[in-house]
GROMACS .gro file of C-alpha atoms in nm:
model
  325
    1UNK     CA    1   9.281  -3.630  11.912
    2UNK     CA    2   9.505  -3.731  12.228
    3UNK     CA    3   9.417  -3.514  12.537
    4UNK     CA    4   9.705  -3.333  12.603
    5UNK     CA    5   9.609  -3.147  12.273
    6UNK     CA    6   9.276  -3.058  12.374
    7UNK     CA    7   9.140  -2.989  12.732
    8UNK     CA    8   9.456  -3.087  12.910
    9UNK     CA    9   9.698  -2.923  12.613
   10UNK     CA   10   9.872  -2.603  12.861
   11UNK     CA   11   9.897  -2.850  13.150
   12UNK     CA   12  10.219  -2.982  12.990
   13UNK     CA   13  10.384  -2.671  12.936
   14UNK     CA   14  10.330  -2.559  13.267
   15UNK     CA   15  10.649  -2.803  13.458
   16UNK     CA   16  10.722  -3.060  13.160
   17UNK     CA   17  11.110  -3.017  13.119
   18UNK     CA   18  11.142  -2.936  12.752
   19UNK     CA   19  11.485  -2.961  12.747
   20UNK     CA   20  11.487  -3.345  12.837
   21UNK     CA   21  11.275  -3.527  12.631
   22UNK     CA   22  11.247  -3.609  12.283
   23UNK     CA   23  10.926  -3.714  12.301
   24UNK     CA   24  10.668  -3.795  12.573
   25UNK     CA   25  10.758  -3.782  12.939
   26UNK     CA   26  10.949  -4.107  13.113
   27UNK     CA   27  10.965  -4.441  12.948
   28UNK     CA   28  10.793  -4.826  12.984
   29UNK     CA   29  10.850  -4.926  13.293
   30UNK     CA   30  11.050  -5.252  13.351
   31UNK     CA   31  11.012  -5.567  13.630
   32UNK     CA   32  11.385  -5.492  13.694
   33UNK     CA   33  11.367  -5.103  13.806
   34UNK     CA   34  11.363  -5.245  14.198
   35UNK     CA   35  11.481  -5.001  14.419
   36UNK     CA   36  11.846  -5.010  14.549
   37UNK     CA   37  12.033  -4.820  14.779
   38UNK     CA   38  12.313  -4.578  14.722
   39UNK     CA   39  12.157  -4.242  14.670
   40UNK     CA   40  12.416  -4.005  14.546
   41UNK     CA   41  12.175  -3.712  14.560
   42UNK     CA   42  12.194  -3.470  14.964
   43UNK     CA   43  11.850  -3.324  15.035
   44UNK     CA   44  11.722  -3.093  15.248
   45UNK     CA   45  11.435  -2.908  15.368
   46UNK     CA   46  11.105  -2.959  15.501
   47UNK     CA   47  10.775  -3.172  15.324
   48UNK     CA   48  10.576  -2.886  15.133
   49UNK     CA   49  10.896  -2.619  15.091
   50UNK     CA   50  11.152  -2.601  14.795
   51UNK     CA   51  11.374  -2.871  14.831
   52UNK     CA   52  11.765  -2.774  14.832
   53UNK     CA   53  11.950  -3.094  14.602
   54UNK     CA   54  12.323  -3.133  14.600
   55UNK     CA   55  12.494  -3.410  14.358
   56UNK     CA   56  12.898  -3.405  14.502
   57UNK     CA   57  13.095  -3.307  14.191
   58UNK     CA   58  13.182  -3.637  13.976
   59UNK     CA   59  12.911  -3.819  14.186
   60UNK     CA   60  12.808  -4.173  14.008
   61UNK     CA   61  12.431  -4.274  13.963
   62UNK     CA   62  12.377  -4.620  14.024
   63UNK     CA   63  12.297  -4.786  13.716
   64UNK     CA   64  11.960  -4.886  13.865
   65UNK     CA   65  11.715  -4.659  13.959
   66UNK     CA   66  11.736  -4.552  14.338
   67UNK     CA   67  11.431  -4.446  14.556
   68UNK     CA   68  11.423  -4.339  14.928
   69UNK     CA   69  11.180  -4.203  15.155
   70UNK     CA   70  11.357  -3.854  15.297
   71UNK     CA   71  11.031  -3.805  15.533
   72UNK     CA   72  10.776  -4.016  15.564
   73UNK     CA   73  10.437  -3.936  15.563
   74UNK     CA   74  10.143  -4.092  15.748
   75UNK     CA   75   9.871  -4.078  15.501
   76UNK     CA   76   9.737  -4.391  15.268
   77UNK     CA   77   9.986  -4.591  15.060
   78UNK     CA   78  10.033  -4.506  14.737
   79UNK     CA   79   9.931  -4.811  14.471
   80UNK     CA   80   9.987  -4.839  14.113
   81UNK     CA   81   9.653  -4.677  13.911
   82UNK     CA   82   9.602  -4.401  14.125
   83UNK     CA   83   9.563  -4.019  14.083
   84UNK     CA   84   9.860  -3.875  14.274
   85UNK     CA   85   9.871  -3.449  14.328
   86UNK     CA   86  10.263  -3.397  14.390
   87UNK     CA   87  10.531  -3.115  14.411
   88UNK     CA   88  10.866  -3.199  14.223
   89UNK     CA   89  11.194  -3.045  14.180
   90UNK     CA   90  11.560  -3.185  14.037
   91UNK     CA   91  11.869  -3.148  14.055
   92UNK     CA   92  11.942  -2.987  13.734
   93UNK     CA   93  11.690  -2.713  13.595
   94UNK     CA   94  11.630  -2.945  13.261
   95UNK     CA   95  11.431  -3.145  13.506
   96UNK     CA   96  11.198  -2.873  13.607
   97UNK     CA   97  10.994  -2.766  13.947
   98UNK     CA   98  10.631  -2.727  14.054
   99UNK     CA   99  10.788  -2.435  14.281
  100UNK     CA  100  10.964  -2.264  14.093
  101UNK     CA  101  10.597  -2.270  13.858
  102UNK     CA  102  10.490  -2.041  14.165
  103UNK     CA  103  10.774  -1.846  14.178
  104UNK     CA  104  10.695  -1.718  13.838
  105UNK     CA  105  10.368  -1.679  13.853
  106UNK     CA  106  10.183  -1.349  13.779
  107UNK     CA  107   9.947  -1.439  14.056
  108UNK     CA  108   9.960  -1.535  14.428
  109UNK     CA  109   9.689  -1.814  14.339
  110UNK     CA  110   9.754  -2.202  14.409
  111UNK     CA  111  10.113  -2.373  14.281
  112UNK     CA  112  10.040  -2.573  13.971
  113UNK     CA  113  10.143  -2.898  14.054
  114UNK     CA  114  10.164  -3.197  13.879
  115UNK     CA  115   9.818  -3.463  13.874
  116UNK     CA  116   9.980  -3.757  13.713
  117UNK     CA  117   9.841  -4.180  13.726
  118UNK     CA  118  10.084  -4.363  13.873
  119UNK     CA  119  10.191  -4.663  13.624
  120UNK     CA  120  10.102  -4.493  13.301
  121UNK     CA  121  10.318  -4.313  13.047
  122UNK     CA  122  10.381  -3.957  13.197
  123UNK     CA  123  10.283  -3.633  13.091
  124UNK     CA  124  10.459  -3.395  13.303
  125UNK     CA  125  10.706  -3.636  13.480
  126UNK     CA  126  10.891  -3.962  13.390
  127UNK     CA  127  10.675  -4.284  13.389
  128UNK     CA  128  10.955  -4.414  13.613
  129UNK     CA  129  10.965  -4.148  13.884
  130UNK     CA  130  10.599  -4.139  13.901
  131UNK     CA  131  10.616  -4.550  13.910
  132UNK     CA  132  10.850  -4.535  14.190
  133UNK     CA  133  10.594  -4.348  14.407
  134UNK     CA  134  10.387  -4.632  14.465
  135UNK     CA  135  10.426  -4.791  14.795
  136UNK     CA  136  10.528  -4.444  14.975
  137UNK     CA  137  10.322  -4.283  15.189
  138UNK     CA  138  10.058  -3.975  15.145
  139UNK     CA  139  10.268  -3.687  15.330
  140UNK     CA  140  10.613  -3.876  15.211
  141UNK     CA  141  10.893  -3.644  15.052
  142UNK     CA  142  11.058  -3.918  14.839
  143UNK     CA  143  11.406  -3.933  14.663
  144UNK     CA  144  11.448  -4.079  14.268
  145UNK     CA  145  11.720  -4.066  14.134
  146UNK     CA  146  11.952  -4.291  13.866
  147UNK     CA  147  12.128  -4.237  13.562
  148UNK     CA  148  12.018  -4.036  13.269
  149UNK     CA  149  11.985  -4.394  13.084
  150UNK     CA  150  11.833  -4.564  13.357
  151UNK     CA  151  11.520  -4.308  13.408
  152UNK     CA  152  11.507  -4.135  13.030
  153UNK     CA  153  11.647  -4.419  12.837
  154UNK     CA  154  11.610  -4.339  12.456
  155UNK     CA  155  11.396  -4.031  12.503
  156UNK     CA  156  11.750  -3.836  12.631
  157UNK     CA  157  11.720  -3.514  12.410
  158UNK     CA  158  12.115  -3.467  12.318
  159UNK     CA  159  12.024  -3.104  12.308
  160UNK     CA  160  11.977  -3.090  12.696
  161UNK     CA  161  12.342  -3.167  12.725
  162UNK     CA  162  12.261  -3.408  12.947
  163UNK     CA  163  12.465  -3.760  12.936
  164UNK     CA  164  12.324  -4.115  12.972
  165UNK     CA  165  12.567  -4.149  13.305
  166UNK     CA  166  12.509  -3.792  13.441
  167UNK     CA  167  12.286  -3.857  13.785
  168UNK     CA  168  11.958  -3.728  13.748
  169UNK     CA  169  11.779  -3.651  14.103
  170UNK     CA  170  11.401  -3.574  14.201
  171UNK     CA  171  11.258  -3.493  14.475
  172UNK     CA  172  10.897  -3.601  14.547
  173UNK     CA  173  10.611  -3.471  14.760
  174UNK     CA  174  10.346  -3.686  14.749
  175UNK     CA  175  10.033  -3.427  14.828
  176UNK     CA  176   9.770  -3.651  14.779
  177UNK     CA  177   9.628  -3.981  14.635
  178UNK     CA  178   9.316  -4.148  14.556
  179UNK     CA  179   9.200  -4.441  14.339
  180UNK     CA  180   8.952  -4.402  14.039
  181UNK     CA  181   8.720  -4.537  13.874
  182UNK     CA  182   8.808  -4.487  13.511
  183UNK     CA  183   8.423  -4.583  13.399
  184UNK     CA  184   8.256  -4.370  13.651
  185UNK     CA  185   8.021  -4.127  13.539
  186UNK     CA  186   7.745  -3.872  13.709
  187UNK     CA  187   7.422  -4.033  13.811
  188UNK     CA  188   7.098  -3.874  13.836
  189UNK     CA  189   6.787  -3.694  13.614
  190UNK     CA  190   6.914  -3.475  13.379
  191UNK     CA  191   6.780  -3.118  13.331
  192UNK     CA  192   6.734  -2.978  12.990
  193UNK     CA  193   6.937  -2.781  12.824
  194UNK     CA  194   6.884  -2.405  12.826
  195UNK     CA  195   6.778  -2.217  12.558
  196UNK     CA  196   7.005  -2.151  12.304
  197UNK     CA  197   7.246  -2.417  12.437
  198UNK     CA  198   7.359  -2.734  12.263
  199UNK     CA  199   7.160  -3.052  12.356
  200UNK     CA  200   7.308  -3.341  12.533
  201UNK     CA  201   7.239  -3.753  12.508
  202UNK     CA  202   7.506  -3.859  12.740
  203UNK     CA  203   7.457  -4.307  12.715
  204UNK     CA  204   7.659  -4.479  12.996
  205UNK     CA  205   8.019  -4.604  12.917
  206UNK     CA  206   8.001  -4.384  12.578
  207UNK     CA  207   8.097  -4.048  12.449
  208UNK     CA  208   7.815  -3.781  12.490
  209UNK     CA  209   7.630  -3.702  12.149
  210UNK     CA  210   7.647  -3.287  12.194
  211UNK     CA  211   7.381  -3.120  11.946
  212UNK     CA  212   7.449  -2.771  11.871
  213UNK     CA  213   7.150  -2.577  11.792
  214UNK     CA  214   7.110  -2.531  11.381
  215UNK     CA  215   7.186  -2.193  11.229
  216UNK     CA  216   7.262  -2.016  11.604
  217UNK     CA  217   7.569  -1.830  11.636
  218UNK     CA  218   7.832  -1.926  11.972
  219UNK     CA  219   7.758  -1.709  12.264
  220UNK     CA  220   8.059  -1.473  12.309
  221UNK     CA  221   8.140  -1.534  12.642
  222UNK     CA  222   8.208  -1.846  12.850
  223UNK     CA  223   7.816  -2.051  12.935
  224UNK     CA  224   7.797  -2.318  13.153
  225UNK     CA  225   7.484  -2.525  13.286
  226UNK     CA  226   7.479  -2.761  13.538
  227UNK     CA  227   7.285  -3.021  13.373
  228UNK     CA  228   7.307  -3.299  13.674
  229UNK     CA  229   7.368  -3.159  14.059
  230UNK     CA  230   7.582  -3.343  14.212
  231UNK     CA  231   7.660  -3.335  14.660
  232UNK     CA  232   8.002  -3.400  14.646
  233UNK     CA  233   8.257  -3.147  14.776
  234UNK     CA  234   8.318  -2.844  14.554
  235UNK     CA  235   8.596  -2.805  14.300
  236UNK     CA  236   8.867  -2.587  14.447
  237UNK     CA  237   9.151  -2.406  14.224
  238UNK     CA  238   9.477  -2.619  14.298
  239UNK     CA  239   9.351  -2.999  14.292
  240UNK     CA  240   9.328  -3.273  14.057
  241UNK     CA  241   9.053  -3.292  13.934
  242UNK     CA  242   8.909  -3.620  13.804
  243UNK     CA  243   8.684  -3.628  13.499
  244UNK     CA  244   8.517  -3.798  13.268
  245UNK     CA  245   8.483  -3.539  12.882
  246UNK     CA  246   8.329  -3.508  12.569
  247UNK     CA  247   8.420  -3.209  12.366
  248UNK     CA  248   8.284  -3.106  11.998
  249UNK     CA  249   8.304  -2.789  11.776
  250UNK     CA  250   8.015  -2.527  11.762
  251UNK     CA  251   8.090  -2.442  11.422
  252UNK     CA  252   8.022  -2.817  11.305
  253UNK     CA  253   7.879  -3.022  11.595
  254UNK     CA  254   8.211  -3.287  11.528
  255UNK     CA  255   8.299  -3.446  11.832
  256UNK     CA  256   8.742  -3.360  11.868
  257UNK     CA  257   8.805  -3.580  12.193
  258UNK     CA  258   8.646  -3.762  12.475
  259UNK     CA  259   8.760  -3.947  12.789
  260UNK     CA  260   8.622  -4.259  12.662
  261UNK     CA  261   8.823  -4.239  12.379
  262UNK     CA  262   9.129  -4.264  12.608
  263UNK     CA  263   9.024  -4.530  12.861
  264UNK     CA  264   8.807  -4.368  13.024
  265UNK     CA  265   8.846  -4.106  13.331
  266UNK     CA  266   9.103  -3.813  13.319
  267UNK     CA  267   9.260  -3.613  13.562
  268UNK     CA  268   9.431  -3.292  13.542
  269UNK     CA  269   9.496  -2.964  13.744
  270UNK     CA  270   9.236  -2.751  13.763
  271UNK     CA  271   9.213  -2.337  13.858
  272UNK     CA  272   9.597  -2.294  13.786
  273UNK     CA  273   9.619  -2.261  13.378
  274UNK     CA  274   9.702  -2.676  13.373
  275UNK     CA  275   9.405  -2.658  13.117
  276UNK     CA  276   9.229  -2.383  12.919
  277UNK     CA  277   9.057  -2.082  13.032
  278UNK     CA  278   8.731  -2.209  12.994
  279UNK     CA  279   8.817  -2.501  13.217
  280UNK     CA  280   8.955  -2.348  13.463
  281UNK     CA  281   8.622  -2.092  13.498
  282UNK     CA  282   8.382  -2.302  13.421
  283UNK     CA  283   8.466  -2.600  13.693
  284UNK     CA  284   8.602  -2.442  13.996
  285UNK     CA  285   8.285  -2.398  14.228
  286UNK     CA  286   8.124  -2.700  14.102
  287UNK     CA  287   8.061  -3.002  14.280
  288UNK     CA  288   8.136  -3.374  14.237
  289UNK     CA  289   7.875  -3.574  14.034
  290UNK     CA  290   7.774  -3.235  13.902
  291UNK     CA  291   7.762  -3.298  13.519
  292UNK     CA  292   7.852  -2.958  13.359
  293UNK     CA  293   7.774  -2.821  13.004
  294UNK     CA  294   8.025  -2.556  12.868
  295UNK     CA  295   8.021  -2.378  12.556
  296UNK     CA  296   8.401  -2.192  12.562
  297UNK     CA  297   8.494  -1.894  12.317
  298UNK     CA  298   8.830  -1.963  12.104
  299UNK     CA  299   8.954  -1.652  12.360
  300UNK     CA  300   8.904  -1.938  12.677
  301UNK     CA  301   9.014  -2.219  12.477
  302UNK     CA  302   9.257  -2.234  12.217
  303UNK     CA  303   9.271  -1.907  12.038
  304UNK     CA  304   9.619  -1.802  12.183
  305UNK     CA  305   9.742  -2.087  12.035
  306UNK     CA  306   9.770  -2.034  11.681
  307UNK     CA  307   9.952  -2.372  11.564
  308UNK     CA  308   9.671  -2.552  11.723
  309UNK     CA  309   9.382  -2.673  11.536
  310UNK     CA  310   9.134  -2.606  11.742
  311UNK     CA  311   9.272  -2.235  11.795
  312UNK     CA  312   8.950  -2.048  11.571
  313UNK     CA  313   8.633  -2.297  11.739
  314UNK     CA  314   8.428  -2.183  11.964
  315UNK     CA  315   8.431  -2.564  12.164
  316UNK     CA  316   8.164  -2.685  12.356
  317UNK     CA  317   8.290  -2.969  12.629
  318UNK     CA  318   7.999  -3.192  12.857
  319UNK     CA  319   8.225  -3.250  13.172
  320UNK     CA  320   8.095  -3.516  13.419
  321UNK     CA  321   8.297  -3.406  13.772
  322UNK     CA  322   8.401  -3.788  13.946
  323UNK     CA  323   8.601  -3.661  14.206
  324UNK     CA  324   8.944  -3.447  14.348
  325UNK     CA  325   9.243  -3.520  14.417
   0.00000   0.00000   0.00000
């Protein structure tokens, strides 16, 4: 099962523009998408605050996609394979915001904002906006923008009532960056499981092997067991968070979805409801290289969710912590 349907399945609906796409977010990225000059798109405001966009009336995209640094930032250079944390809004509200996320928010927690690899297929925003990032500057508020075609190509939803010339502008805060290894994996002894929770034989480079104990019913409420301590920095609600997963069922001990099913490392927003409950609980507070065991009631997981699959299980996820973002 892909991952945006299991551990990292709310993280889309949180700022994916449903309105846009037909399908997944952005398309294949092309040699030819250099940048070129002629922004239509007038932005203002300040790095870290709500952009203000304004596209003059009967404005023309170029027919190639156009990227500018507004500010630049003085942090490391953004290159193609790394985990970028970044606030987004566009021009039209098809294309969604991280800030307006906040604004309706039940909480005054962290903004959810996006934790995207730059240079593969997007999840929450186009492969070619995210793309474009790379070269620009930690701290850099950067400008997209292009043609409906040009960025969204086939994956236009007609229902958006968007057309392929209309100019489509984001605006980019690049918040952070950081290369990953997409085979790491915690190191050290590993403790025993607890009693009562599933066992774990995690091999290197390969899906854990999760053993739920025979005939014992879930535990109702979230567990979790540190079952390697890392002395990395701890997790804190709002960053990326860089992982490597296996998850399985309690009620059959089937494995559903791993990281190493998928390449290898994952990354995804953590402590803002980018992932499910038990997530979200369970991880902020640890450490990275802590390797965490979590057994998650359907009420944390997907239980809200009633089209989902996975919506009755009680789920039970081995979560090796690689880093933040």
């Amino acid at each position: 099962m892909n991952p945006t349907k299991t551990a990292r399945y709310a993280a889309a609906a949180l700022v994916v523009p449903a309105l846009l796409f037909t399908a997944a977010c952005g398309s294949d990225s092309k040699d030819d998408d250099a940048p070129k000059s002629g922004a239509v798109g007038k932005v203002s405001g300040k790095f870290g605050s709500e952009p203000k966009i304004e596209v003059p009336k009967g404005a023309k995209a170029a027919d190639d996609i156009v990227v500018k640094d507004v500010s630049t930032g003085d942090g490391a250079e953004v290159k193609k394979g790394d985990i970028v944390r970044l606030d987004f809004a566009g021009n039209l509200e098809a294309l969604g915001s991280t800030w307006a996320q906040r604004q309706n928010a039940e909480t005054k927690g962290p903004r959810a904002q996006v934790v995207q690899e730059v240079g593969q297929q997007g999840q929450m925003l186009p492969t070619k906006v995210a793309d474009a990032l790379a070269g620009h500057k930690v701290g850099s508020r950067v400008q997209v923008e292009g043609t409906a075609e040009a960025i969204v190509g086939e994956q236009l939803n007609p229902q958006s009532g968007i057309k392929p010339t209309d100019p489509l502008v984001w605006v980019v805060d690049i918040v952070n960056a950081k290369k990953v290894d997409k085979k790491g994996e915690a190191k050290g002894e590993q403790a025993a499981s607890e009693a009562g929770m599933p066992e774990v034989e995690a091999a290197s480079q390969k899906a854990a092997t999760i053993t739920v104990p025979k005939g014992a019913k879930a535990p109702k409420d979230l567990k979790e067991q540190v079952l390697i301590k890392g002395n990395g920095a701890e997790v804190k609600a709002g960053e990326g968070l860089v992982v490597q997963y296996t998850g399985v069922k309690w009620e059959d001990g089937k494995k559903f979805d791993s990281s190493w099913d998928h390449g290898g490392a994952s990354a995804f927003p953590i402590g803002v409801g980018g992932v499910i409950q038990g997530w979200d609980k369970g991880l902020v507070g640890k450490h990275v290289g802590d390797r965490v065991l979590l057994t998650i009631p359907p009420n944390q997981a997907y239980g809200a969710d009633p089209s989902n699959q996975l919506a009755k299980n009680n789920l039970v996820f081995v979560v090796d912590i690689l880093g933040t973002v």
